[in-house]
């Protein structure tokens, strides 16, 4: 991280790489999160101070399941082809099937996919590096006490209920003047989205 003192920051797990030479990472500082986005040879820095964070939400998605279904279908087709063909054909189809099997195992081990968003009084940002649910939960568990400490304590049940209703409003109806959210209501998980049947 050029221009940033390394000892002041600790890299959090995860990386978002939506394209070639395009990626973002999260770093933890004493009083804020730092998101470093790389686009080609340029870097962009954005800080989210703990005292300003109103909510960090997780929404489970079906992307990982869909990927698994597609890979499983491809593996089944390649296994069938390996059985039907002999000689070099068997070796070729088995090798390709083994490659897809490795990808399938890695996808399963990484866990469910999710969308993680961070909300302050003036913005809502997607944290792309927290795109896997197990990793995102670990990071949020680490952030929760830091945000609670920065905001001076816990929310009462009434405040938590009010804040949940506020977050449930459509984007056009959001009230950005709502008080910050802290600690136990920092994150919530929406019901999982069931993927459509896979078609090969």
XYZ file of C-alpha atoms in Angstrom:
200
model
C 0.000 0.000 0.000
C 2.080 2.944 -1.182
C 1.495 6.071 0.875
C 0.071 4.138 3.833
C 2.100 3.038 6.836
C 1.962 -0.757 6.842
C 2.345 -1.077 10.624
C -0.857 0.921 11.183
C -2.961 -1.534 9.187
C -3.706 -5.238 9.278
C -5.020 -6.885 6.141
C -8.384 -8.578 6.567
C -9.129 -11.887 4.823
C -10.520 -11.823 1.323
C -9.973 -10.134 -1.994
C -12.384 -9.023 -4.691
C -11.141 -9.472 -8.256
C -13.966 -8.689 -10.705
C -11.555 -8.336 -13.619
C -7.960 -8.531 -14.787
C -5.808 -6.020 -12.869
C -8.937 -4.925 -10.951
C -9.244 -5.912 -7.298
C -9.939 -4.556 -3.819
C -8.843 -5.441 -0.282
C -9.824 -4.411 3.237
C -7.397 -3.289 5.937
C -8.093 -2.792 9.628
C -6.836 0.267 11.505
C -7.362 1.394 15.085
C -10.460 3.473 14.376
C -11.495 2.693 10.800
C -11.611 0.303 7.873
C -9.569 1.059 4.781
C -10.606 -0.258 1.387
C -7.862 -0.254 -1.217
C -9.073 -0.628 -4.807
C -6.629 -1.269 -7.628
C -7.569 -0.511 -11.218
C -4.646 -1.177 -13.494
C -1.738 0.852 -12.162
C -3.820 3.230 -10.020
C -5.031 2.828 -6.439
C -8.054 4.315 -4.718
C -8.384 4.584 -0.932
C -11.633 4.877 1.014
C -11.882 4.988 4.807
C -14.897 3.989 6.895
C -14.593 5.211 10.481
C -16.150 2.937 13.094
C -18.028 5.816 14.717
C -19.815 6.535 11.416
C -20.907 2.993 10.531
C -24.659 2.527 10.877
C -24.915 -1.048 9.634
C -23.035 -3.848 7.944
C -25.437 -6.308 6.346
C -24.978 -9.697 4.734
C -27.302 -11.117 2.091
C -26.757 -14.751 1.216
C -26.831 -15.465 -2.526
C -27.202 -18.599 -4.627
C -24.110 -18.030 -6.772
C -21.993 -20.724 -5.092
C -24.764 -23.324 -5.445
C -25.311 -22.516 -9.107
C -21.573 -22.833 -9.764
C -21.545 -26.195 -7.969
C -24.518 -27.491 -9.980
C -22.947 -26.446 -13.283
C -19.585 -27.989 -12.377
C -21.239 -31.207 -11.199
C -23.132 -31.439 -14.499
C -19.952 -30.934 -16.509
C -18.126 -33.551 -14.455
C -20.958 -36.040 -15.022
C -20.872 -35.448 -18.783
C -17.099 -35.818 -18.920
C -17.224 -38.987 -16.816
C -19.785 -40.441 -19.217
C -17.604 -39.512 -22.194
C -14.555 -41.078 -20.521
C -16.474 -44.343 -20.111
C -17.801 -44.376 -23.686
C -14.481 -43.573 -25.334
C -11.300 -45.568 -24.982
C -7.608 -44.850 -25.302
C -6.610 -41.206 -25.615
C -10.237 -40.084 -25.336
C -10.552 -41.594 -21.869
C -7.378 -39.870 -20.689
C -8.449 -36.522 -22.147
C -11.966 -36.519 -20.689
C -10.740 -37.836 -17.339
C -8.130 -35.081 -17.102
C -10.630 -32.342 -17.901
C -13.125 -33.859 -15.464
C -10.466 -33.968 -12.755
C -9.719 -30.284 -13.305
C -13.387 -29.342 -12.890
C -13.595 -31.601 -9.829
C -10.795 -29.639 -8.155
C -12.631 -26.375 -8.876
C -15.842 -27.867 -7.451
C -14.113 -28.921 -4.225
C -12.531 -25.474 -3.814
C -15.902 -23.807 -4.382
C -17.555 -26.025 -1.751
C -14.779 -25.422 0.782
C -15.065 -21.648 0.415
C -18.707 -21.783 1.509
C -21.816 -19.892 0.458
C -21.584 -16.619 -1.420
C -23.022 -13.372 -0.107
C -23.244 -9.634 -0.695
C -21.821 -7.516 2.120
C -22.816 -3.854 2.318
C -21.630 -1.149 4.685
C -23.891 1.803 5.470
C -22.972 5.201 6.891
C -25.017 8.391 7.133
C -24.052 9.437 3.605
C -23.293 6.290 1.615
C -23.874 2.592 1.092
C -20.850 0.648 -0.139
C -20.501 -2.975 -1.226
C -17.487 -4.737 0.303
C -16.608 -7.087 -2.517
C -13.750 -8.793 -0.683
C -16.278 -10.245 1.785
C -18.090 -12.257 -0.864
C -18.063 -15.590 0.990
C -20.307 -16.037 4.015
C -17.898 -17.875 6.385
C -15.177 -15.290 5.786
C -17.589 -12.361 6.113
C -18.918 -13.662 9.437
C -15.401 -13.968 10.837
C -14.522 -10.426 9.793
C -17.764 -9.006 11.222
C -17.173 -10.813 14.512
C -13.817 -9.055 14.647
C -15.288 -5.651 13.779
C -18.301 -5.817 16.082
C -16.576 -4.955 19.393
C -14.493 -2.240 17.724
C -17.575 -0.512 16.305
C -19.461 -0.866 19.590
C -16.541 0.674 21.482
C -16.253 3.568 19.014
C -19.973 4.296 19.283
C -20.099 4.143 23.060
C -22.069 0.989 23.806
C -24.936 -1.259 22.785
C -28.326 -0.498 21.263
C -31.473 -0.990 23.318
C -34.020 -3.501 21.933
C -36.280 -0.589 20.905
C -33.445 1.120 19.026
C -32.467 -2.150 17.375
C -36.059 -2.794 16.229
C -36.364 0.739 14.868
C -33.064 0.398 13.036
C -34.072 -2.920 11.473
C -37.266 -1.303 10.145
C -35.195 1.557 8.757
C -32.885 -0.846 6.930
C -35.871 -2.700 5.457
C -37.141 0.410 3.651
C -36.599 0.760 -0.114
C -33.518 2.818 -1.059
C -35.599 5.878 -1.944
C -37.204 5.963 1.499
C -34.086 5.613 3.631
C -33.531 8.154 6.358
C -29.814 8.875 6.449
C -30.162 10.911 9.628
C -30.882 7.788 11.701
C -28.563 7.215 14.676
C -25.596 4.884 14.270
C -26.070 1.200 14.872
C -23.743 -0.651 17.221
C -22.689 -4.051 18.453
C -25.298 -6.834 18.510
C -27.338 -5.443 15.604
C -24.267 -4.864 13.481
C -25.077 -7.593 11.000
C -27.988 -9.782 10.031
C -28.400 -12.542 7.468
C -31.328 -12.599 5.094
C -32.918 -15.967 4.167
C -30.963 -17.876 1.523
C -32.005 -17.622 -2.096
C -32.815 -20.987 -3.609
C -31.142 -21.423 -7.016
C -33.147 -22.478 -10.074
C -32.640 -26.044 -11.353
C -29.388 -26.377 -13.236
C -29.618 -26.933 -16.959
C -26.790 -28.434 -18.929
